[in-house]
Short mmCIF file of C-alpha atoms and ligand atoms in Angstrom, two decimals:
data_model
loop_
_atom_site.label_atom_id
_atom_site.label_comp_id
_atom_site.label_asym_id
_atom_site.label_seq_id
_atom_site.Cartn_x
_atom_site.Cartn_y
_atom_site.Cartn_z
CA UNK P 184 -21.16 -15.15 -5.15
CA UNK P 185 -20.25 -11.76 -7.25
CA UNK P 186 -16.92 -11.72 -7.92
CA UNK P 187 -13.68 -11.17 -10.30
CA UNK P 188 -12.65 -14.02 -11.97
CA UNK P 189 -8.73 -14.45 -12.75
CA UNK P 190 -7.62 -17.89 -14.01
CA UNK P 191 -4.51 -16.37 -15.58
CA UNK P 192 -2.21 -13.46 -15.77
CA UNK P 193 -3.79 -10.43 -17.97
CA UNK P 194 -7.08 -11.42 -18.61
CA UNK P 195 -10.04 -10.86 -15.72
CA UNK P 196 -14.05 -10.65 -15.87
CA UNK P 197 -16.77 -9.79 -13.28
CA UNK P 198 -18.36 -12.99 -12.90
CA UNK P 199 -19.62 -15.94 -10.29
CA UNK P 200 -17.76 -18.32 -8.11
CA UNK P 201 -18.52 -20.53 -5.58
CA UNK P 202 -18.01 -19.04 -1.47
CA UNK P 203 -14.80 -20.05 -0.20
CA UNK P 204 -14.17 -22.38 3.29
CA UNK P 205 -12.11 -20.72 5.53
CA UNK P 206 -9.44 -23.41 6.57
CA UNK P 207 -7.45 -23.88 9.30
CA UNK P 208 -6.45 -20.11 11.05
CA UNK P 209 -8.83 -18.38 8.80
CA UNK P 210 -12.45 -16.81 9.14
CA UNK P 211 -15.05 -16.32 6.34
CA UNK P 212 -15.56 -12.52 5.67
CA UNK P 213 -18.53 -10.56 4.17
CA UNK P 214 -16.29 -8.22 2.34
CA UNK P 215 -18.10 -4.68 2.63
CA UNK P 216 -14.95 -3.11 0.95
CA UNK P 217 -11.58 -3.66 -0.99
CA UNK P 218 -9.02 -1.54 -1.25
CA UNK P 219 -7.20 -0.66 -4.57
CA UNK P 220 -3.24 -0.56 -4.82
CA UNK P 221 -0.41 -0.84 -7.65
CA UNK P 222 -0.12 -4.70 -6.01
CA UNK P 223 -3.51 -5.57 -7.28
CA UNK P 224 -2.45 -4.28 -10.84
CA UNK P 225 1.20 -6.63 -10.60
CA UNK P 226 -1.13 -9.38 -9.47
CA UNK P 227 -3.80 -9.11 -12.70
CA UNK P 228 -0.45 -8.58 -15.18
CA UNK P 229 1.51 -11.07 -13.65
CA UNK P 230 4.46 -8.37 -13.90
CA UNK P 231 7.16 -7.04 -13.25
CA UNK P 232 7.88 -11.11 -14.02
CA UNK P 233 10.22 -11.63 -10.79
CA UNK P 234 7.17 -11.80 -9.03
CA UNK P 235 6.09 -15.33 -10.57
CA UNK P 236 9.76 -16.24 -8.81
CA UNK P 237 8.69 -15.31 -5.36
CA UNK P 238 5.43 -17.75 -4.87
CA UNK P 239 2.53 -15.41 -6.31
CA UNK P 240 2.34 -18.29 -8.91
CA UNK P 241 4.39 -19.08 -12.08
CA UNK P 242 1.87 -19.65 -14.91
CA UNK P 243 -0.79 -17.82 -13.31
CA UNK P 244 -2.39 -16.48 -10.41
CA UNK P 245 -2.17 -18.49 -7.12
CA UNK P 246 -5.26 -17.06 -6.40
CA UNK P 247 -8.51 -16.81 -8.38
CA UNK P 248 -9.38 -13.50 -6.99
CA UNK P 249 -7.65 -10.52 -7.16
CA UNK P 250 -8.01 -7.90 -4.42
CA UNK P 251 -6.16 -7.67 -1.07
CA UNK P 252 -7.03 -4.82 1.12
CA UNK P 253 -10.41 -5.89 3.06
CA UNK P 254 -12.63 -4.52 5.26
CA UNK P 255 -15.48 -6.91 6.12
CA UNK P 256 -17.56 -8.46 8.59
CA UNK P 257 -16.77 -12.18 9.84
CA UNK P 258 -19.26 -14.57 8.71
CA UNK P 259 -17.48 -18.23 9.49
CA UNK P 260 -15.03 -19.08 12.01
CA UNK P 261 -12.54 -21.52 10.74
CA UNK P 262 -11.17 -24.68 12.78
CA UNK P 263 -8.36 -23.16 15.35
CA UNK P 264 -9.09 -19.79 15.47
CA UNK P 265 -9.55 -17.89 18.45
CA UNK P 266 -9.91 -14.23 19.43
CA UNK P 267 -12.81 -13.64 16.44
CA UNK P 268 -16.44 -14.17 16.28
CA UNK P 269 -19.62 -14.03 14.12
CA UNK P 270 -20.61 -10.30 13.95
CA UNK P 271 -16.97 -8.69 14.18
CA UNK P 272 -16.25 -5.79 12.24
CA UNK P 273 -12.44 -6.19 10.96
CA UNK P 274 -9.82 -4.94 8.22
CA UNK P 275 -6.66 -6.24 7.17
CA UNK P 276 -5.70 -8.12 3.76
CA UNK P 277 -6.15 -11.44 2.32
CA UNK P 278 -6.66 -13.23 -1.32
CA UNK P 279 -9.35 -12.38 -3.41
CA UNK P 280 -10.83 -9.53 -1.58
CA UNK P 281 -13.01 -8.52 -5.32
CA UNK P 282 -15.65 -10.74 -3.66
CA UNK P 283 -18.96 -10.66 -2.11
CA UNK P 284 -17.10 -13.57 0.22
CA UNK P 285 -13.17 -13.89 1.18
CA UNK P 286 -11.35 -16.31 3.57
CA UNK P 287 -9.12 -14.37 5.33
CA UNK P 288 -5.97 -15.40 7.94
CA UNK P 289 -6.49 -14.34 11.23
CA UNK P 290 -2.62 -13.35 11.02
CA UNK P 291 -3.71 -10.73 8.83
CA UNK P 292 -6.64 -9.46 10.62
CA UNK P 293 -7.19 -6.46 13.05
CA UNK P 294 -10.58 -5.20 14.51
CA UNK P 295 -11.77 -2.18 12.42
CA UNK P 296 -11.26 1.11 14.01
CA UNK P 297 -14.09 2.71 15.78
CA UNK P 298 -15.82 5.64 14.08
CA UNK P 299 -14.89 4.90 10.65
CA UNK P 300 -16.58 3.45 7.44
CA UNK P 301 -16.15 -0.05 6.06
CA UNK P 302 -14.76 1.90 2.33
CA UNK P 303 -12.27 3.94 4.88
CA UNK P 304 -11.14 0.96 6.64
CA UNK P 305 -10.60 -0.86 3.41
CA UNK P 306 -8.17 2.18 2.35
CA UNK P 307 -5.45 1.16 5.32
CA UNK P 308 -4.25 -2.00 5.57
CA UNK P 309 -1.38 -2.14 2.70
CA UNK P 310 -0.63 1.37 2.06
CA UNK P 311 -0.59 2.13 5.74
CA UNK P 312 1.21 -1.01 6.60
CA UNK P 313 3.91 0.10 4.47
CA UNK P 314 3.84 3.86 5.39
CA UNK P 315 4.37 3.07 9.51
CA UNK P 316 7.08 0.33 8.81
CA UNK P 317 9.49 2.38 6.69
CA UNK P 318 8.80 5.37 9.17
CA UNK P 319 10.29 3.28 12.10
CA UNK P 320 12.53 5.04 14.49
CA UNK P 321 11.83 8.56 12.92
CA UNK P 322 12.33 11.11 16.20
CA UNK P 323 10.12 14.19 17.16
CA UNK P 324 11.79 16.92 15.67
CA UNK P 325 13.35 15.06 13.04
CA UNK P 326 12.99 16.36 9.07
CA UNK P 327 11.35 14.05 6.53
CA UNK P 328 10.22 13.84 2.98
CA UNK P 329 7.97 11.89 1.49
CA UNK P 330 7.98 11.63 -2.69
CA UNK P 331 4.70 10.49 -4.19
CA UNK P 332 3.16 12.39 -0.83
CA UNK P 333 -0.17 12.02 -2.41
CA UNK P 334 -0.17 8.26 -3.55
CA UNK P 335 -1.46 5.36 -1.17
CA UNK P 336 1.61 4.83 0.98
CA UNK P 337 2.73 8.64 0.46
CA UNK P 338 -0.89 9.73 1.99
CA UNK P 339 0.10 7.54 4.95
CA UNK P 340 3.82 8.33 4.78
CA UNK P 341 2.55 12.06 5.53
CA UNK P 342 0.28 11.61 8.27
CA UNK P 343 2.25 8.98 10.77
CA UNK P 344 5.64 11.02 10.29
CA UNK P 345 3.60 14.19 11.52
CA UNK P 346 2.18 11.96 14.46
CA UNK P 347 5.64 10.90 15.80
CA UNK P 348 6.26 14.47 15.84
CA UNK P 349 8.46 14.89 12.54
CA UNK P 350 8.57 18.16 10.35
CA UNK P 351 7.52 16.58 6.79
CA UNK P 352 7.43 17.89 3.74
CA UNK P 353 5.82 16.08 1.03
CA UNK P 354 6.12 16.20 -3.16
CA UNK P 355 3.90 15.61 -5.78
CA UNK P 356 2.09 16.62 -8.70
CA UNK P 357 -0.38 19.82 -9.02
CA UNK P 358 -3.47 17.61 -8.64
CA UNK P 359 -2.26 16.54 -5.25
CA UNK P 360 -1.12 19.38 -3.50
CA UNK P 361 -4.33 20.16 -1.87
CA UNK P 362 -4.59 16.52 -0.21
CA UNK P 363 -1.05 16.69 0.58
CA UNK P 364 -1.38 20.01 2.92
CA UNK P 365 -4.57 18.70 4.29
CA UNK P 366 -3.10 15.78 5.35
CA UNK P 367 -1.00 18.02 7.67
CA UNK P 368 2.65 18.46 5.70
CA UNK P 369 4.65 21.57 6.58
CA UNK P 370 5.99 21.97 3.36
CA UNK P 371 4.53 20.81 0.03
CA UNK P 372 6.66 21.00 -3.53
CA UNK P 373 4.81 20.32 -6.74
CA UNK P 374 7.77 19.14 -8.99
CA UNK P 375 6.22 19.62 -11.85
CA UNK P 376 6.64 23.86 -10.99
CA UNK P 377 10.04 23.62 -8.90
CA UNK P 378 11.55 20.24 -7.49
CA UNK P 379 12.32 19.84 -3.78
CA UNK P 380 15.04 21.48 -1.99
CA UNK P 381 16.79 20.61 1.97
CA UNK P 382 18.23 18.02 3.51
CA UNK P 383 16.49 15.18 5.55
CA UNK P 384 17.04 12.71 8.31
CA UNK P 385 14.49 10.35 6.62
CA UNK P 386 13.61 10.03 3.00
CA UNK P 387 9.94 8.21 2.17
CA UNK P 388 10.75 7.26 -1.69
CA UNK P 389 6.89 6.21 -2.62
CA UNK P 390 7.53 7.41 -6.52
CA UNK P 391 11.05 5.99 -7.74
CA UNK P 392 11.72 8.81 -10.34
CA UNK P 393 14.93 9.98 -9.03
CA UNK P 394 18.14 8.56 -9.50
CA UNK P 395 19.52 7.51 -5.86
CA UNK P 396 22.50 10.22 -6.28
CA UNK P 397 19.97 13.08 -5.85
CA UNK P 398 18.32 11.17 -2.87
CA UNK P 399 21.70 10.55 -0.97
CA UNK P 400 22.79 14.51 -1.66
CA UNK P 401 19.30 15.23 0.05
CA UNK P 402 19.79 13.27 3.14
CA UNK P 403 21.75 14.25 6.19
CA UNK P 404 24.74 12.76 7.55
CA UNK P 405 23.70 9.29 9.42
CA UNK P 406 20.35 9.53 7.80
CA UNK P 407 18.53 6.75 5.66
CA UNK P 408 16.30 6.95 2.54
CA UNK P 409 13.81 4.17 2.63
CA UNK P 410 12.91 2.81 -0.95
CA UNK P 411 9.27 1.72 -1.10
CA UNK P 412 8.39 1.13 -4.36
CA UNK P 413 8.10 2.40 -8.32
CA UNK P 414 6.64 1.68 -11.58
CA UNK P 415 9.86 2.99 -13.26
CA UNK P 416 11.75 -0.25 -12.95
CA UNK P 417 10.56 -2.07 -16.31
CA UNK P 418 8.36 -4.94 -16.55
CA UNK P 419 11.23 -7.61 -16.03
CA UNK P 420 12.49 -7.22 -12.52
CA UNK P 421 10.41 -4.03 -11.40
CA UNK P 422 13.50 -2.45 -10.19
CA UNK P 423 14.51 -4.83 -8.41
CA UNK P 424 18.39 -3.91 -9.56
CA UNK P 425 18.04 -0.23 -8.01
CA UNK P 426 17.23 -1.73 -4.53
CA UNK P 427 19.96 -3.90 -5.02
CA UNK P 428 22.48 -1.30 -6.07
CA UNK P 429 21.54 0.91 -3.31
CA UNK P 430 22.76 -1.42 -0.46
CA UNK P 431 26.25 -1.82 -2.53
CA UNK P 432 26.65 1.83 -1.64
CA UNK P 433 26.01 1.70 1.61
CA UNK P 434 29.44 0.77 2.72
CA UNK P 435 30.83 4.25 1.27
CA UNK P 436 28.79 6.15 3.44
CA UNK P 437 27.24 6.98 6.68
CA UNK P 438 23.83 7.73 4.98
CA UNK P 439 21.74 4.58 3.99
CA UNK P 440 19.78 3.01 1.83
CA UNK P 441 16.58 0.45 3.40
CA UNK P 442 15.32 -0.81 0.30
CA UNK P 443 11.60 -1.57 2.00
CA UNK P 444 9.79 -5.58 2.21
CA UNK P 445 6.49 -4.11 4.26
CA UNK P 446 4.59 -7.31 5.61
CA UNK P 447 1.12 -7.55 6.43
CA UNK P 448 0.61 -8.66 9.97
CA UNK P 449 -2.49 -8.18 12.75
CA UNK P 450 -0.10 -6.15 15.25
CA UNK P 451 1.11 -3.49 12.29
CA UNK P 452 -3.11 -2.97 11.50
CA UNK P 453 -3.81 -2.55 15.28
CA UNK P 454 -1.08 -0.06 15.37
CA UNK P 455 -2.67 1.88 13.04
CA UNK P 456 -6.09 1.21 14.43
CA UNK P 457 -4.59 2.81 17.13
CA UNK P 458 -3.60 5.96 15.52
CA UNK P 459 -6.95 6.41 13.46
CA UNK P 460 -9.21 6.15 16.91
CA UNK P 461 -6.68 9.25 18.19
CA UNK P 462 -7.72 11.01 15.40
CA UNK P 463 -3.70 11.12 14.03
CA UNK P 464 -4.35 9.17 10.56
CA UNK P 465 -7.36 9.32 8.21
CA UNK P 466 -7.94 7.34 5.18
CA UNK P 467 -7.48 9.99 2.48
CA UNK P 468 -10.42 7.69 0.29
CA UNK P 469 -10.08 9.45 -3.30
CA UNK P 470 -12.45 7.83 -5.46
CA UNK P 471 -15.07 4.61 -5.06
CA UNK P 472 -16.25 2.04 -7.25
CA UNK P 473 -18.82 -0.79 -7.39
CA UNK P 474 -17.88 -4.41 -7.61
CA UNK P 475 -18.64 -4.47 -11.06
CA UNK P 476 -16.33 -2.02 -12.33
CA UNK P 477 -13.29 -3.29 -10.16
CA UNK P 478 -11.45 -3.49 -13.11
CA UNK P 479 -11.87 0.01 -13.86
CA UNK P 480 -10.83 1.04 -10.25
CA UNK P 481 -7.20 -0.88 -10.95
CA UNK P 482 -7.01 1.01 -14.39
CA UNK P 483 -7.79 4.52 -12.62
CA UNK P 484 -4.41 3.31 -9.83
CA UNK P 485 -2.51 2.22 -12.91
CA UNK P 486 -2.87 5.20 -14.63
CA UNK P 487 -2.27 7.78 -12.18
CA UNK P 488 -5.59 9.06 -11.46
CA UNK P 489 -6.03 8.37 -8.38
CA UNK P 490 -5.66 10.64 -5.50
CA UNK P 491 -5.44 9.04 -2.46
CA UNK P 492 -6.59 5.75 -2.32
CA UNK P 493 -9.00 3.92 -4.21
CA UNK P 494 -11.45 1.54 -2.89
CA UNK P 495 -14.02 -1.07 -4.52
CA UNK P 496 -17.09 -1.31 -2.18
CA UNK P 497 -19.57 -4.48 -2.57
N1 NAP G 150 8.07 -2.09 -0.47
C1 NAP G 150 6.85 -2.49 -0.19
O1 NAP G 150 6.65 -3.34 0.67
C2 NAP G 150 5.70 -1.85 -0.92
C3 NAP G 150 4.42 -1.85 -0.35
C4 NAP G 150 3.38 -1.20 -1.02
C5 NAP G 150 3.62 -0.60 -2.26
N2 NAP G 150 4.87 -0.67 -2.80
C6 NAP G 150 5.17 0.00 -4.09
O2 NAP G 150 5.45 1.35 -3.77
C7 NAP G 150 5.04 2.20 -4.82
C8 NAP G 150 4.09 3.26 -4.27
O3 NAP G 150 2.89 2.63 -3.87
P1 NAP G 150 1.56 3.47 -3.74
O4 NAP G 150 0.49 2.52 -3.38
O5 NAP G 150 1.79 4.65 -2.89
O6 NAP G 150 1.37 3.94 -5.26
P2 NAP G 150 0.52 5.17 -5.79
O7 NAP G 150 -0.73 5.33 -5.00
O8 NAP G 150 0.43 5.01 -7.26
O9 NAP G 150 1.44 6.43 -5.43
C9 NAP G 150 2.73 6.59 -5.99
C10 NAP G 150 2.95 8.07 -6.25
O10 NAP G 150 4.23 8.20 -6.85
C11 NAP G 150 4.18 9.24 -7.80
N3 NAP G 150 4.91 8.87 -9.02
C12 NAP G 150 5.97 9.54 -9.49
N4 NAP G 150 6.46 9.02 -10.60
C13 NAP G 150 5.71 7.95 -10.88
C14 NAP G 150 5.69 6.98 -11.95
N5 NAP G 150 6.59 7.02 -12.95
N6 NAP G 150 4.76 6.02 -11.91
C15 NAP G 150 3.83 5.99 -10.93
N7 NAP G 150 3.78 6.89 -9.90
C16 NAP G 150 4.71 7.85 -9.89
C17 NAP G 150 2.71 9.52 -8.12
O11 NAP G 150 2.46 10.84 -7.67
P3 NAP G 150 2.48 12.08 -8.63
O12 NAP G 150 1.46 11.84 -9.70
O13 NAP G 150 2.15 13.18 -7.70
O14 NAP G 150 3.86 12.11 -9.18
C18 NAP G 150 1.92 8.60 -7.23
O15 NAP G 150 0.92 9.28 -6.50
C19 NAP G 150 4.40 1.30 -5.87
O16 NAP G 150 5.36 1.01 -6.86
C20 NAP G 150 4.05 0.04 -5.09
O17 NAP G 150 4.03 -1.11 -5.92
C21 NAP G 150 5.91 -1.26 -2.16
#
């Protein structure tokens, strides 16, 4: 099969590989479509280094195949699973999804939502994952922001607070206005003309730029500012230290910190199965590329380009 080829950390190449045997718990998958995040880009680099601590593989790559949003059809059934068969459309993430062929868990698997395309399916399963776990418990009524509105998780962050009924106002950068108001946010602030103002019962950090002081003075008594993620933390422990020194505050005051671990499970992708077949989330796709230029599609995340999410279709 058609496939990127990573034997070690920083060095990958469109090449061939053999299919892979799904094992025990996992199916076979035609992969129609592979989604694009900043994960696959800490995968290929092998950095921030903490990551080689915490089982993604020391030397190199645990996997030989980058890629982990999929949206496929299943091909093989592997020994103990039930639930799947031959034919079914599904999404979710596994290992090496920058393949013609992936195994995939079952654990990780939902049935793709009706009424959408493979490359839109392929656009949920991390980004969305994330965005619906930090959101949990957010109230109707309730006011939340979302930085880096018009990034993967941000795109997601916007739409599901809106769903459970939140007034959500969303920052970014000029290019990304647009998407961010037609994603449904009340309020949109390009920082690069004025910074946000208000205060907030939830705060969706998706972009890491701002030291946690401003965060906390922008978040109302009892309320709780949910750090995602950054690429501001240095190539050593990716930040690590700020998620760290954010629950030492906590103590000191009745607004807190939830320094986000999403995980990637069937239930959280039916959820949002769920909310795409109501017509409440959409897969904001921004730009598409061929198997081929994979590569290319984690430079274009890397660097900032992309609005929306990116997506690899085979
Ligand atoms: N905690 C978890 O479980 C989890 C899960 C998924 C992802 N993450 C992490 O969360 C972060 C956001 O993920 P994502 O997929 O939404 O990324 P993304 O698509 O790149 O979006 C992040 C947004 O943040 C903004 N940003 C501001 N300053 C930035 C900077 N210095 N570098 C890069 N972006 C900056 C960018 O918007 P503007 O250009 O408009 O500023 C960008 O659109 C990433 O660091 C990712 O690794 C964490």
């Amino acid at each position: 099969m058609k496939a990127v080829v990573q034997r070690r950390y920083g060095s990958a190449v469109f090449g061939d590989l053999d299919v892979p045997v799904p094992g025990q718990g996992e199916v076979l998958l035609e992969v129609r479509a592979a989604g694009v995040d900043m994960g696959v880009w800490h995968l290929l680099t092998g950095k921030p280094y903490l990551l080689r601590f915490l089982g993604f593989g020391f030397r190199g790559p645990k996997s030989p195949v980058p890629g982990r949003d999929v949206a496929g059809v299943v091909k093989e059934i592997g020994p103990g699973v039930t639930g799947f068969a031959v034919g079914d459309e599904v999404f979710g993430t596994c290992e090496g999804s920058f393949a013609e062929y992936a195994v995939a868990p079952v654990s990780r698997l939902a049935r793709k939502p009706e009424g959408i395309s493979f490359t839109e399916a392929a656009a949920v399963p991390i980004s969305g994952g994330t965005a619906l776990q930090g959101l949990r418990g957010v109230q109707a009524g309730q006011r939340v922001l979302v930085l880096g509105a018009g990034g993967g998780v941000g795109s997601y962050g916007v739409q599901i607070a809106k769903a459970l009924g939140a007034h959500v106002t969303g920052v970014c950068s000029t290019s990304k206005v647009e998407l961010v108001r037609s994603l449904g946010a009340d309020e949109v602030f390009d920082y690069t003309v004025a910074d946000f103002t208000g205060t907030y019962d939830l705060i969706l950090d998706c972009g890491g730029a701002r030291p946690l002081s401003r965060l906390r003075g922008a978040t109302n008594e009892r309320g709780r500012i949910v750090l995602v993620g950054a690429e501001t933390g240095g190539s050593i422990t990716g930040g690590f230290q700020k998620s760290l020194g954010s629950l030492l505050l906590n103590p000191f005051s009745s607004k807190k910190f939830v320094p986000l671990m999403s995980t990637e499970r069937a239930d959280v992708f039916d959820e949002l199965r769920v909310l795409i077949e109501a017509g409440s989330v959409k897969a904001a796709v921004g730009k598409v590329f061929p198997l081929s230029e994979a590569l290319d599609a984690v430079d274009h995340v890397y660097s900032r380009r992309s609005v929306g999410k990116t997506v690899v279709t085979i």
